[in-house]
mmCIF file of C-alpha atoms in Angstrom:
data_model
loop_
_atom_site.group_PDB
_atom_site.id
_atom_site.type_symbol
_atom_site.label_atom_id
_atom_site.label_comp_id
_atom_site.label_asym_id
_atom_site.label_seq_id
_atom_site.Cartn_x
_atom_site.Cartn_y
_atom_site.Cartn_z
ATOM 1 C CA UNK P 2 90.311 112.158 114.586
ATOM 2 C CA UNK P 3 93.954 111.502 113.853
ATOM 3 C CA UNK P 4 93.206 109.849 110.584
ATOM 4 C CA UNK P 5 95.178 111.171 107.663
ATOM 5 C CA UNK P 6 93.824 111.946 104.268
ATOM 6 C CA UNK P 7 94.854 110.609 100.922
ATOM 7 C CA UNK P 8 94.241 111.798 97.448
ATOM 8 C CA UNK P 9 93.096 110.922 95.013
ATOM 9 C CA UNK P 10 90.446 108.631 96.454
ATOM 10 C CA UNK P 11 90.519 106.644 93.244
ATOM 11 C CA UNK P 12 92.991 106.467 90.387
ATOM 12 C CA UNK P 13 92.708 104.619 87.111
ATOM 13 C CA UNK P 14 95.701 104.335 84.787
ATOM 14 C CA UNK P 15 96.969 102.257 81.893
ATOM 15 C CA UNK P 16 99.524 99.548 82.443
ATOM 16 C CA UNK P 17 103.031 100.960 82.138
ATOM 17 C CA UNK P 18 102.116 104.400 83.421
ATOM 18 C CA UNK P 19 103.224 105.771 86.768
ATOM 19 C CA UNK P 20 100.829 106.163 89.687
ATOM 20 C CA UNK P 21 101.220 108.828 92.350
ATOM 21 C CA UNK P 22 99.285 108.918 95.594
ATOM 22 C CA UNK P 23 99.485 111.613 98.229
ATOM 23 C CA UNK P 24 98.973 111.497 101.966
ATOM 24 C CA UNK P 25 98.610 114.311 104.465
ATOM 25 C CA UNK P 26 98.682 114.002 108.235
ATOM 26 C CA UNK P 27 98.124 116.221 111.218
ATOM 27 C CA UNK P 28 100.824 116.207 113.885
ATOM 28 C CA UNK P 29 104.470 115.326 114.383
ATOM 29 C CA UNK P 30 105.295 111.790 113.425
ATOM 30 C CA UNK P 31 107.948 109.243 114.242
ATOM 31 C CA UNK P 32 107.497 107.480 110.928
ATOM 32 C CA UNK P 33 105.069 107.010 108.079
ATOM 33 C CA UNK P 34 104.276 103.704 106.432
ATOM 34 C CA UNK P 35 102.566 102.670 103.227
ATOM 35 C CA UNK P 36 100.441 99.548 102.967
ATOM 36 C CA UNK P 37 98.638 97.777 100.182
ATOM 37 C CA UNK P 38 95.353 95.905 100.478
ATOM 38 C CA UNK P 39 93.813 93.693 97.859
ATOM 39 C CA UNK P 40 90.032 93.613 97.961
ATOM 40 C CA UNK P 41 88.752 91.895 101.093
ATOM 41 C CA UNK P 42 92.205 90.855 102.213
ATOM 42 C CA UNK P 43 94.736 91.793 104.851
ATOM 43 C CA UNK P 44 97.357 94.474 104.514
ATOM 44 C CA UNK P 45 100.828 94.131 103.121
ATOM 45 C CA UNK P 46 103.535 96.442 104.396
ATOM 46 C CA UNK P 47 105.288 98.212 101.537
ATOM 47 C CA UNK P 48 107.706 100.713 102.963
ATOM 48 C CA UNK P 49 108.498 102.695 106.110
ATOM 49 C CA UNK P 50 110.042 106.148 106.051
ATOM 50 C CA UNK P 51 111.276 107.799 109.220
ATOM 51 C CA UNK P 52 110.698 111.429 110.082
ATOM 52 C CA UNK P 53 114.341 112.288 109.420
ATOM 53 C CA UNK P 54 114.284 110.748 105.952
ATOM 54 C CA UNK P 55 113.109 112.546 102.842
ATOM 55 C CA UNK P 56 113.017 109.804 100.239
ATOM 56 C CA UNK P 57 113.089 106.057 100.106
ATOM 57 C CA UNK P 58 113.037 103.506 97.312
ATOM 58 C CA UNK P 59 112.010 99.890 97.148
ATOM 59 C CA UNK P 60 111.865 98.288 93.731
ATOM 60 C CA UNK P 61 109.296 100.198 91.684
ATOM 61 C CA UNK P 62 108.175 102.158 94.727
ATOM 62 C CA UNK P 63 109.407 105.609 95.648
ATOM 63 C CA UNK P 64 108.219 107.353 98.790
ATOM 64 C CA UNK P 65 108.862 110.955 99.721
ATOM 65 C CA UNK P 66 108.227 112.684 103.004
ATOM 66 C CA UNK P 67 107.936 116.422 103.629
ATOM 67 C CA UNK P 68 107.555 116.979 107.347
ATOM 68 C CA UNK P 69 107.218 120.741 106.912
ATOM 69 C CA UNK P 70 104.085 120.174 104.845
ATOM 70 C CA UNK P 71 103.065 117.083 106.797
ATOM 71 C CA UNK P 72 102.706 115.135 103.602
ATOM 72 C CA UNK P 73 104.029 112.074 101.842
ATOM 73 C CA UNK P 74 103.717 110.631 98.381
ATOM 74 C CA UNK P 75 103.942 107.125 96.988
ATOM 75 C CA UNK P 76 105.023 106.693 93.386
ATOM 76 C CA UNK P 77 104.624 103.360 91.640
ATOM 77 C CA UNK P 78 106.558 103.322 88.386
ATOM 78 C CA UNK P 79 105.798 101.205 85.329
ATOM 79 C CA UNK P 80 102.531 99.998 86.812
ATOM 80 C CA UNK P 81 101.194 96.501 86.217
ATOM 81 C CA UNK P 82 97.678 95.113 86.331
ATOM 82 C CA UNK P 83 98.719 93.224 89.476
ATOM 83 C CA UNK P 84 99.266 96.565 91.230
ATOM 84 C CA UNK P 85 95.496 97.046 91.298
ATOM 85 C CA UNK P 86 94.655 97.415 94.993
ATOM 86 C CA UNK P 87 93.926 99.974 97.686
ATOM 87 C CA UNK P 88 96.916 101.818 99.086
ATOM 88 C CA UNK P 89 96.965 103.304 102.559
ATOM 89 C CA UNK P 90 99.405 105.546 104.319
ATOM 90 C CA UNK P 91 99.668 105.140 108.063
ATOM 91 C CA UNK P 92 101.425 107.319 110.570
ATOM 92 C CA UNK P 93 103.063 106.604 113.882
ATOM 93 C CA UNK P 94 102.909 109.766 115.923
ATOM 94 C CA UNK P 95 105.739 110.848 118.138
ATOM 95 C CA UNK P 96 105.610 109.128 121.508
ATOM 96 C CA UNK P 97 103.210 106.430 120.356
ATOM 97 C CA UNK P 98 103.328 103.117 118.572
ATOM 98 C CA UNK P 99 99.799 103.084 117.166
ATOM 99 C CA UNK P 100 99.195 103.276 113.448
ATOM 100 C CA UNK P 101 96.641 105.750 112.167
ATOM 101 C CA UNK P 102 95.546 105.019 108.651
ATOM 102 C CA UNK P 103 94.724 107.434 105.903
ATOM 103 C CA UNK P 104 91.545 107.220 103.918
ATOM 104 C CA UNK P 105 93.176 105.210 101.142
ATOM 105 C CA UNK P 106 93.543 105.421 97.379
ATOM 106 C CA UNK P 107 91.935 102.798 95.208
ATOM 107 C CA UNK P 108 94.235 102.164 92.251
ATOM 108 C CA UNK P 109 93.078 100.408 89.120
ATOM 109 C CA UNK P 110 95.654 99.510 86.500
ATOM 110 C CA UNK P 111 94.075 98.691 83.160
ATOM 111 C CA UNK P 112 95.927 96.056 81.126
ATOM 112 C CA UNK O 7 108.294 88.871 106.494
ATOM 113 C CA UNK O 8 106.608 87.868 109.728
ATOM 114 C CA UNK O 9 103.330 86.001 109.515
ATOM 115 C CA UNK O 10 100.129 86.641 111.413
ATOM 116 C CA UNK O 11 97.130 84.366 111.112
ATOM 117 C CA UNK O 12 93.512 84.940 112.009
ATOM 118 C CA UNK O 13 90.788 82.442 112.657
ATOM 119 C CA UNK O 14 88.139 82.182 111.460
ATOM 120 C CA UNK O 15 88.500 83.940 108.128
ATOM 121 C CA UNK O 16 84.753 84.484 108.028
ATOM 122 C CA UNK O 17 81.881 83.873 110.392
ATOM 123 C CA UNK O 18 78.141 84.311 110.319
ATOM 124 C CA UNK O 19 76.315 84.500 113.612
ATOM 125 C CA UNK O 20 72.882 85.363 114.884
ATOM 126 C CA UNK O 21 72.084 88.595 116.648
ATOM 127 C CA UNK O 22 72.656 88.322 120.383
ATOM 128 C CA UNK O 23 75.343 85.666 120.244
ATOM 129 C CA UNK O 24 79.072 86.110 120.903
ATOM 130 C CA UNK O 25 81.899 85.481 118.495
ATOM 131 C CA UNK O 26 85.573 84.960 119.245
ATOM 132 C CA UNK O 27 88.294 85.817 116.735
ATOM 133 C CA UNK O 28 91.838 84.590 117.216
ATOM 134 C CA UNK O 29 94.992 86.337 116.084
ATOM 135 C CA UNK O 30 98.296 84.474 116.168
ATOM 136 C CA UNK O 31 101.821 85.551 115.360
ATOM 137 C CA UNK O 32 103.370 82.454 113.828
ATOM 138 C CA UNK O 33 107.059 83.201 113.654
ATOM 139 C CA UNK O 34 107.681 86.086 116.007
ATOM 140 C CA UNK O 35 106.720 87.234 119.451
ATOM 141 C CA UNK O 36 104.196 90.040 119.305
ATOM 142 C CA UNK O 37 104.610 92.098 122.436
ATOM 143 C CA UNK O 38 101.878 94.374 121.169
ATOM 144 C CA UNK O 39 98.838 93.456 119.132
ATOM 145 C CA UNK O 40 96.333 95.768 117.552
ATOM 146 C CA UNK O 41 92.763 95.237 116.498
ATOM 147 C CA UNK O 42 91.225 97.193 113.641
ATOM 148 C CA UNK O 43 87.817 97.392 112.103
ATOM 149 C CA UNK O 44 87.152 98.149 108.455
ATOM 150 C CA UNK O 45 83.829 98.908 106.807
ATOM 151 C CA UNK O 46 83.419 98.341 103.059
ATOM 152 C CA UNK O 47 85.504 100.702 100.965
ATOM 153 C CA UNK O 48 86.718 102.534 104.027
ATOM 154 C CA UNK O 49 89.956 102.777 105.895
ATOM 155 C CA UNK O 50 91.040 100.798 108.930
ATOM 156 C CA UNK O 51 90.013 102.207 112.270
ATOM 157 C CA UNK O 52 92.044 101.237 115.292
ATOM 158 C CA UNK O 53 89.848 99.683 117.954
ATOM 159 C CA UNK O 54 92.324 98.781 120.660
ATOM 160 C CA UNK O 55 95.933 98.105 121.514
ATOM 161 C CA UNK O 56 96.931 95.220 123.726
ATOM 162 C CA UNK O 57 100.230 94.435 125.342
ATOM 163 C CA UNK O 58 100.927 90.894 126.447
ATOM 164 C CA UNK O 59 99.738 90.358 129.992
ATOM 165 C CA UNK O 60 98.084 93.767 130.295
ATOM 166 C CA UNK O 61 94.595 95.119 129.826
ATOM 167 C CA UNK O 62 93.856 96.454 126.382
ATOM 168 C CA UNK O 63 93.716 100.161 125.685
ATOM 169 C CA UNK O 64 90.596 101.041 123.749
ATOM 170 C CA UNK O 65 90.189 103.929 121.346
ATOM 171 C CA UNK O 66 87.566 106.523 122.012
ATOM 172 C CA UNK O 67 84.097 105.329 121.084
ATOM 173 C CA UNK O 68 84.931 101.617 121.268
ATOM 174 C CA UNK O 69 82.965 99.786 123.962
ATOM 175 C CA UNK O 70 85.348 97.686 125.995
ATOM 176 C CA UNK O 71 82.525 95.570 127.432
ATOM 177 C CA UNK O 72 81.332 94.720 123.957
ATOM 178 C CA UNK O 73 84.689 94.032 122.351
ATOM 179 C CA UNK O 74 86.642 91.916 124.816
ATOM 180 C CA UNK O 75 90.326 91.639 124.066
ATOM 181 C CA UNK O 76 92.682 89.170 125.659
ATOM 182 C CA UNK O 77 96.428 89.008 124.989
ATOM 183 C CA UNK O 78 97.457 86.146 127.212
ATOM 184 C CA UNK O 79 100.631 85.165 125.404
ATOM 185 C CA UNK O 80 103.220 86.665 123.088
ATOM 186 C CA UNK O 81 101.717 84.820 120.139
ATOM 187 C CA UNK O 82 97.978 84.955 120.717
ATOM 188 C CA UNK O 83 95.373 87.654 121.105
ATOM 189 C CA UNK O 84 91.628 87.179 120.951
ATOM 190 C CA UNK O 85 88.776 89.544 120.228
ATOM 191 C CA UNK O 86 85.332 88.527 121.440
ATOM 192 C CA UNK O 87 82.357 90.420 120.086
ATOM 193 C CA UNK O 88 79.690 89.990 122.747
ATOM 194 C CA UNK O 89 75.959 90.165 122.104
ATOM 195 C CA UNK O 90 76.584 90.851 118.464
ATOM 196 C CA UNK O 91 74.230 93.029 116.454
ATOM 197 C CA UNK O 92 73.936 93.538 112.694
ATOM 198 C CA UNK O 93 75.793 96.852 112.985
ATOM 199 C CA UNK O 94 78.812 94.899 114.259
ATOM 200 C CA UNK O 95 79.101 93.269 110.859
ATOM 201 C CA UNK O 96 82.477 94.303 109.546
ATOM 202 C CA UNK O 97 85.947 93.185 108.561
ATOM 203 C CA UNK O 98 88.145 92.776 111.636
ATOM 204 C CA UNK O 99 91.903 92.818 111.192
ATOM 205 C CA UNK O 100 94.601 92.233 113.768
ATOM 206 C CA UNK O 101 98.267 93.037 113.631
ATOM 207 C CA UNK O 102 101.278 92.186 115.710
ATOM 208 C CA UNK O 103 104.348 94.182 116.508
ATOM 209 C CA UNK O 104 107.594 92.891 117.969
ATOM 210 C CA UNK O 105 109.140 94.812 120.818
ATOM 211 C CA UNK O 106 111.254 97.790 119.764
ATOM 212 C CA UNK O 107 110.009 97.799 116.187
ATOM 213 C CA UNK O 108 107.465 100.039 114.525
ATOM 214 C CA UNK O 109 106.487 97.737 111.726
ATOM 215 C CA UNK O 110 103.172 95.954 112.159
ATOM 216 C CA UNK O 111 102.387 92.629 110.536
ATOM 217 C CA UNK O 112 98.782 92.178 109.624
ATOM 218 C CA UNK O 113 96.568 89.145 109.672
ATOM 219 C CA UNK O 114 94.367 88.334 106.670
ATOM 220 C CA UNK O 115 91.242 89.596 108.413
ATOM 221 C CA UNK O 116 87.975 88.071 109.616
ATOM 222 C CA UNK O 117 84.707 88.976 107.984
ATOM 223 C CA UNK O 118 81.899 88.963 110.531
ATOM 224 C CA UNK O 119 78.284 88.968 109.428
ATOM 225 C CA UNK O 120 75.599 89.232 112.070
ATOM 226 C CA UNK O 121 72.114 88.272 110.929
#
C-alpha cells in the first residue's frame, strides 16, 4: 500500500493552543498536500508543498517537509473550535498524478 | 477555488440494484477525475483514475466490472455501482484536476447505503 501514516490518530486541545500533526510517506514525491474534512463531508484543500520546498505558510497554517526523513508536519496556531475536523496528508509520487492519502488525524478543539 | 458537485448526496438502494453517482466540475475543465471510497473514520482510498475520453485506470483490488466509470466530457464523470451489496455501503467522493495542475478539487461526497 502506498498510503502514508499520520500521527497522532486523534488530538484534543483547548482553544487557543497550537495543534501539530505529522505525516510520513514511503517513496519519492513530487508534492505533498494537506486536506481538511468535516465529519461526513467532502475535502477542502489547505496547502500544497513541493518536494523542493521545506516550509510553507498560509494564514494560521504552517507546513514543513523533510524529504530526507520522508515526513511532513502541519501546525495550526491559535486553534479555534471551528478547526475541529479530520486532517489528511496526501502525496503525489514522482511520475504520477494520483493522490495517496494518509490515515488522518482527528482534531478536536475544545472551546 | 474550483467547485465540484456530486449527485445524489445520499442514496439508499436495495441489494442487487445499480446506482449511478454523478460528479461535475462546475467552473473548470477536469481533464482527470478521481473516485475515492471512504469507510467510517477511515482515510480515502483511491478507486480509479479517469481521463476524459479514455478508459478508467482502476487501483488494485477494485473490480472494474462492478464499479463502472465513465468520463465522457471534461465536466462530467459517473460512477455506477452495479449489483450493489451491503458491503458496498460507503462514502464515495470524486475529485477533478485540471490539466497541468496537481491540485485536486473534491466533491462533497455521496453516501451510499445498500439494504
